[in-house]
CSV table of C-alpha atoms in Angstrom, one decimal:
chain,number,residue,atom,x,y,z
F,1,MET,CA,107.7,-63.2,-6.9
F,2,THR,CA,107.9,-64.5,-10.4
F,3,GLY,CA,105.9,-67.0,-12.4
F,4,VAL,CA,102.5,-66.7,-10.9
F,5,ILE,CA,100.1,-69.3,-12.4
F,6,ALA,CA,96.4,-69.0,-11.5
F,7,MET,CA,93.6,-71.4,-12.0
F,8,ARG,CA,89.9,-70.8,-11.3
F,9,ASP,CA,89.0,-74.0,-9.5
F,10,ARG,CA,85.9,-73.7,-7.4
F,11,ILE,CA,86.7,-75.4,-4.1
F,12,PRO,CA,83.6,-76.7,-2.4
F,13,SER,CA,82.9,-74.9,0.8
F,14,GLN,CA,83.0,-77.7,3.3
F,15,ASN,CA,82.9,-77.4,7.0
F,16,PHE,CA,86.0,-79.0,8.5
F,17,THR,CA,84.8,-78.2,12.0
F,18,GLY,CA,88.0,-76.3,12.8
F,19,ASN,CA,90.4,-79.2,12.4
F,20,LYS,CA,93.3,-77.5,10.8
F,21,ARG,CA,95.1,-80.8,10.1
F,22,ASN,CA,92.2,-82.2,8.1
F,23,THR,CA,91.7,-78.9,6.2
F,24,GLY,CA,95.4,-78.8,5.4
F,25,THR,CA,95.4,-82.4,4.1
F,26,VAL,CA,92.5,-81.7,1.8
F,27,TYR,CA,94.1,-78.7,0.2
F,28,GLU,CA,97.6,-80.3,0.0
F,29,HIS,CA,96.0,-83.2,-2.0
F,30,ARG,CA,94.1,-80.7,-4.1
F,31,ALA,CA,97.4,-78.9,-4.8
F,32,ALA,CA,99.1,-82.2,-5.6
F,33,ARG,CA,96.4,-83.1,-8.1
F,34,TRP,CA,96.8,-79.7,-9.7
F,35,LEU,CA,100.6,-80.2,-10.0
F,36,THR,CA,100.1,-83.7,-11.4
F,37,SER,CA,97.8,-82.3,-14.1
F,38,ARG,CA,100.7,-79.9,-15.0
F,39,GLY,CA,103.2,-82.7,-15.5
F,40,HIS,CA,104.7,-83.0,-12.0
F,41,GLU,CA,105.5,-86.4,-10.4
F,42,ILE,CA,104.6,-86.3,-6.7
F,43,LEU,CA,107.4,-87.6,-4.7
F,44,ALA,CA,106.1,-86.9,-1.2
F,45,LEU,CA,103.1,-85.4,0.6
F,46,SER,CA,103.6,-83.9,4.1
F,47,PHE,CA,107.3,-85.0,4.2
F,48,SER,CA,108.6,-84.4,7.7
F,49,CYS,CA,111.9,-84.8,9.5
F,50,ARG,CA,113.5,-83.4,12.6
F,51,PHE,CA,113.8,-80.0,10.8
F,52,GLY,CA,110.2,-79.6,10.0
F,53,GLU,CA,107.8,-80.4,7.2
F,54,VAL,CA,107.2,-79.7,3.5
F,55,ASP,CA,103.7,-80.0,2.2
F,56,VAL,CA,104.4,-81.3,-1.4
F,57,ILE,CA,107.6,-82.5,-3.0
F,58,SER,CA,107.4,-83.0,-6.7
F,59,ARG,CA,109.6,-83.4,-9.8
F,60,ILE,CA,109.1,-82.0,-13.2
F,61,GLY,CA,111.9,-83.1,-15.5
F,62,ASN,CA,115.1,-83.0,-13.5
F,63,LEU,CA,113.9,-80.2,-11.3
F,64,LEU,CA,112.8,-80.9,-7.7
F,65,VAL,CA,110.0,-78.6,-6.4
F,66,PHE,CA,109.4,-78.1,-2.7
F,67,SER,CA,105.9,-76.5,-2.2
F,68,GLU,CA,104.3,-75.0,0.8
F,69,VAL,CA,100.5,-75.0,0.5
F,70,LYS,CA,98.6,-72.2,2.2
F,71,TYR,CA,94.9,-71.8,2.6
F,72,ARG,CA,92.9,-69.0,3.8
F,73,SER,CA,89.1,-68.7,3.8
F,74,THR,CA,89.3,-64.9,3.9
F,75,LEU,CA,91.9,-62.4,2.9
F,76,ALA,CA,91.3,-60.3,6.0
F,77,TYR,CA,94.7,-61.3,7.4
F,78,GLY,CA,96.6,-61.2,4.1
F,79,SER,CA,97.0,-63.6,1.2
F,80,PRO,CA,98.0,-67.3,1.8
F,81,ALA,CA,101.4,-66.6,0.2
F,82,GLN,CA,102.1,-63.8,2.8
F,83,ALA,CA,101.9,-66.5,5.5
F,84,VAL,CA,105.2,-68.0,4.5
F,85,THR,CA,107.5,-66.0,6.8
F,86,ARG,CA,111.3,-66.0,6.6
F,87,GLN,CA,111.3,-68.4,9.5
F,88,LYS,CA,109.1,-70.8,7.6
F,89,GLN,CA,111.3,-70.4,4.4
F,90,ARG,CA,114.3,-71.3,6.5
F,91,ARG,CA,112.5,-74.4,7.9
F,92,ILE,CA,111.4,-75.5,4.4
F,93,SER,CA,114.9,-75.0,3.1
F,94,ASN,CA,116.4,-77.1,5.9
F,95,VAL,CA,113.9,-79.9,5.3
F,96,ALA,CA,114.7,-79.7,1.5
F,97,SER,CA,118.4,-80.1,2.4
F,98,TRP,CA,117.7,-83.2,4.5
F,99,TYR,CA,115.4,-84.6,1.8
F,100,LEU,CA,118.1,-84.2,-0.8
F,101,TYR,CA,120.8,-85.7,1.4
F,102,SER,CA,118.7,-88.6,2.7
F,103,ARG,CA,117.6,-89.6,-0.8
F,104,GLY,CA,121.1,-89.5,-2.3
F,105,TYR,CA,120.6,-86.4,-4.5
F,106,GLY,CA,123.8,-84.5,-5.1
F,107,PRO,CA,124.4,-80.9,-4.0
F,108,ASP,CA,124.0,-79.6,-7.6
F,109,THR,CA,120.4,-81.0,-7.9
F,110,PRO,CA,118.2,-78.2,-9.4
F,111,CYS,CA,115.5,-77.2,-6.9
F,112,ARG,CA,112.8,-74.6,-6.7
F,113,PHE,CA,110.7,-73.4,-3.8
F,114,ASP,CA,107.1,-72.6,-4.6
F,115,VAL,CA,104.1,-71.4,-2.6
F,116,ILE,CA,100.7,-72.7,-3.6
F,117,ALA,CA,98.0,-70.4,-2.4
F,118,VAL,CA,94.6,-71.9,-2.2
F,119,SER,CA,91.6,-69.6,-1.6
F,120,PRO,CA,87.9,-70.4,-1.7
F,121,ASP,CA,87.7,-70.1,-5.5
F,122,SER,CA,91.2,-70.3,-6.9
F,123,ILE,CA,94.7,-71.8,-6.8
F,124,GLN,CA,97.7,-69.7,-7.5
F,125,VAL,CA,101.2,-71.1,-7.8
F,126,TYR,CA,104.1,-68.7,-7.0
F,127,GLU,CA,107.1,-70.3,-8.7
F,128,ASN,CA,110.4,-69.5,-7.2
F,129,ALA,CA,108.6,-67.8,-4.3
F,130,PHE,CA,111.9,-67.7,-2.3
F,131,GLY,CA,115.5,-68.9,-2.6
F,132,TYR,CA,117.3,-71.3,-0.4
F,133,GLN,CA,117.3,-69.9,3.2
F,134,GLY,CA,118.7,-72.9,5.1
F,135,ASP,CA,121.6,-73.5,7.4
F,136,PHE,CA,123.2,-76.4,5.6
F,137,ASP,CA,125.5,-76.9,2.7
F,138,TYR,CA,126.1,-80.6,2.3
Protein backbone atom coordinates (compact mmCIF):
# COMPACT_ATOMS: atom_id res chain seq x y z
CA MET A 1 0.00 0.00 0.00
CA THR A 2 1.34 3.38 -0.93
CA GLY A 3 0.60 6.87 0.22
CA VAL A 4 -0.45 6.31 3.82
CA ILE A 5 -1.62 9.55 5.36
CA ALA A 6 -2.22 9.61 9.10
CA MET A 7 -3.95 12.11 11.33
CA ARG A 8 -4.25 12.08 15.08
CA ASP A 9 -7.88 12.89 15.59
CA ARG A 10 -9.30 11.86 18.91
CA ILE A 11 -12.58 10.18 18.22
CA PRO A 12 -14.98 10.41 21.14
CA SER A 13 -15.73 7.06 22.67
CA GLN A 14 -19.46 6.86 22.27
CA ASN A 15 -21.61 3.87 22.92
CA PHE A 16 -23.56 3.11 19.77
CA THR A 17 -25.32 0.19 21.50
CA GLY A 18 -24.07 -2.28 18.96
CA ASN A 19 -25.88 -0.75 16.00
CA LYS A 20 -23.30 -1.26 13.24
CA ARG A 21 -25.24 0.86 10.75
CA ASN A 22 -25.25 3.92 13.02
CA THR A 23 -21.61 3.39 13.94
CA GLY A 24 -20.67 3.09 10.26
CA THR A 25 -22.56 6.25 9.36
CA VAL A 26 -20.82 8.24 12.09
CA TYR A 27 -17.37 7.21 10.88
CA GLU A 28 -18.24 7.61 7.19
CA HIS A 29 -19.25 11.22 7.90
CA ARG A 30 -16.07 11.74 9.91
CA ALA A 31 -14.00 10.41 7.00
CA ALA A 32 -15.92 12.65 4.56
CA ARG A 33 -15.20 15.72 6.69
CA TRP A 34 -11.53 14.75 6.78
CA LEU A 35 -11.47 14.37 2.97
CA THR A 36 -13.23 17.72 2.53
CA SER A 37 -10.61 19.38 4.72
CA ARG A 38 -7.99 18.00 2.30
CA GLY A 39 -9.64 19.48 -0.80
CA HIS A 40 -11.98 16.68 -1.85
CA GLU A 41 -15.50 17.39 -3.08
CA ILE A 42 -17.87 14.75 -1.71
CA LEU A 43 -20.04 13.35 -4.51
CA ALA A 44 -21.83 10.59 -2.59
CA LEU A 45 -22.02 8.97 0.83
CA SER A 46 -23.14 5.35 1.12
CA PHE A 47 -23.73 5.05 -2.63
CA SER A 48 -25.48 1.77 -3.33
CA CYS A 49 -26.68 -0.06 -6.40
CA ARG A 50 -27.41 -3.67 -7.30
CA PHE A 51 -23.67 -4.47 -7.16
CA GLY A 52 -23.11 -3.27 -3.59
CA GLU A 53 -22.12 -0.09 -1.79
CA VAL A 54 -19.22 2.37 -1.60
CA ASP A 55 -18.93 4.39 1.59
CA VAL A 56 -17.57 7.66 0.15
CA ILE A 57 -17.17 8.86 -3.43
CA SER A 58 -15.19 12.06 -3.81
CA ARG A 59 -13.38 14.10 -6.40
CA ILE A 60 -10.11 15.93 -6.10
CA GLY A 61 -9.28 17.77 -9.30
CA ASN A 62 -10.23 15.43 -12.13
CA LEU A 63 -9.59 12.28 -10.05
CA LEU A 64 -12.54 10.29 -8.67
CA VAL A 65 -11.82 8.52 -5.38
CA PHE A 66 -13.85 5.54 -4.17
CA SER A 67 -13.24 5.04 -0.45
CA GLU A 68 -14.10 2.20 1.87
CA VAL A 69 -14.27 3.31 5.51
CA LYS A 70 -13.36 0.71 8.11
CA TYR A 71 -13.60 1.10 11.87
CA ARG A 72 -12.36 -1.17 14.58
CA SER A 73 -12.44 -0.39 18.28
CA THR A 74 -9.64 -2.89 18.87
CA LEU A 75 -6.87 -4.28 16.70
CA ALA A 76 -7.35 -7.78 18.13
CA TYR A 77 -8.73 -8.98 14.78
CA GLY A 78 -6.36 -6.97 12.60
CA SER A 79 -6.33 -3.43 11.31
CA PRO A 80 -9.38 -1.86 9.66
CA ALA A 81 -7.56 -1.89 6.32
CA GLN A 82 -7.10 -5.67 6.53
CA ALA A 83 -10.88 -6.06 6.58
CA VAL A 84 -11.14 -5.09 2.88
CA THR A 85 -10.93 -8.55 1.34
CA ARG A 86 -10.51 -9.37 -2.35
CA GLN A 87 -14.24 -10.03 -2.53
CA LYS A 88 -14.95 -6.59 -1.06
CA GLN A 89 -12.45 -5.01 -3.49
CA ARG A 90 -14.27 -6.69 -6.37
CA ARG A 91 -17.64 -5.45 -5.11
CA ILE A 92 -16.34 -1.88 -4.69
CA SER A 93 -14.82 -2.01 -8.18
CA ASN A 94 -18.14 -3.14 -9.69
CA VAL A 95 -20.02 -0.38 -7.86
CA ALA A 96 -17.44 2.12 -9.16
CA SER A 97 -18.01 0.88 -12.73
CA TRP A 98 -21.76 1.31 -12.32
CA TYR A 99 -21.32 4.77 -10.79
CA LEU A 100 -19.11 5.90 -13.68
CA TYR A 101 -21.48 4.46 -16.29
CA SER A 102 -24.68 5.76 -14.68
CA ARG A 103 -23.25 9.28 -14.23
CA GLY A 104 -21.96 9.57 -17.80
CA TYR A 105 -18.25 9.40 -17.04
CA GLY A 106 -16.08 7.98 -19.79
CA PRO A 107 -14.03 4.78 -19.45
CA ASP A 108 -10.83 6.84 -19.27
CA THR A 109 -11.91 8.76 -16.16
CA PRO A 110 -9.02 8.64 -13.67
CA CYS A 111 -10.03 6.76 -10.50
CA ARG A 112 -8.42 5.63 -7.29
CA PHE A 113 -9.50 3.14 -4.63
CA ASP A 114 -8.66 4.13 -1.06
CA VAL A 115 -9.25 2.58 2.33
CA ILE A 116 -9.86 4.96 5.20
CA ALA A 117 -9.02 3.22 8.45
CA VAL A 118 -10.63 4.75 11.52
CA SER A 119 -9.49 3.60 14.94
CA PRO A 120 -10.30 5.03 18.37
CA ASP A 121 -7.65 7.74 18.14
CA SER A 122 -6.60 8.14 14.51
CA ILE A 123 -7.57 8.24 10.85
CA GLN A 124 -5.29 6.71 8.23
CA VAL A 125 -5.90 6.96 4.51
CA TYR A 126 -4.38 4.24 2.35
CA GLU A 127 -4.30 5.83 -1.09
CA ASN A 128 -4.35 3.37 -4.01
CA ALA A 129 -5.05 0.58 -1.52
CA PHE A 130 -6.01 -1.68 -4.41
CA GLY A 131 -6.44 -1.58 -8.16
CA TYR A 132 -9.60 -2.21 -10.15
CA GLN A 133 -10.81 -5.76 -9.43
CA GLY A 134 -14.19 -5.65 -11.15
CA ASP A 135 -15.94 -7.69 -13.79
CA PHE A 136 -16.93 -4.88 -16.13
CA ASP A 137 -15.20 -2.94 -18.85
CA TYR A 138 -17.73 -0.56 -20.27
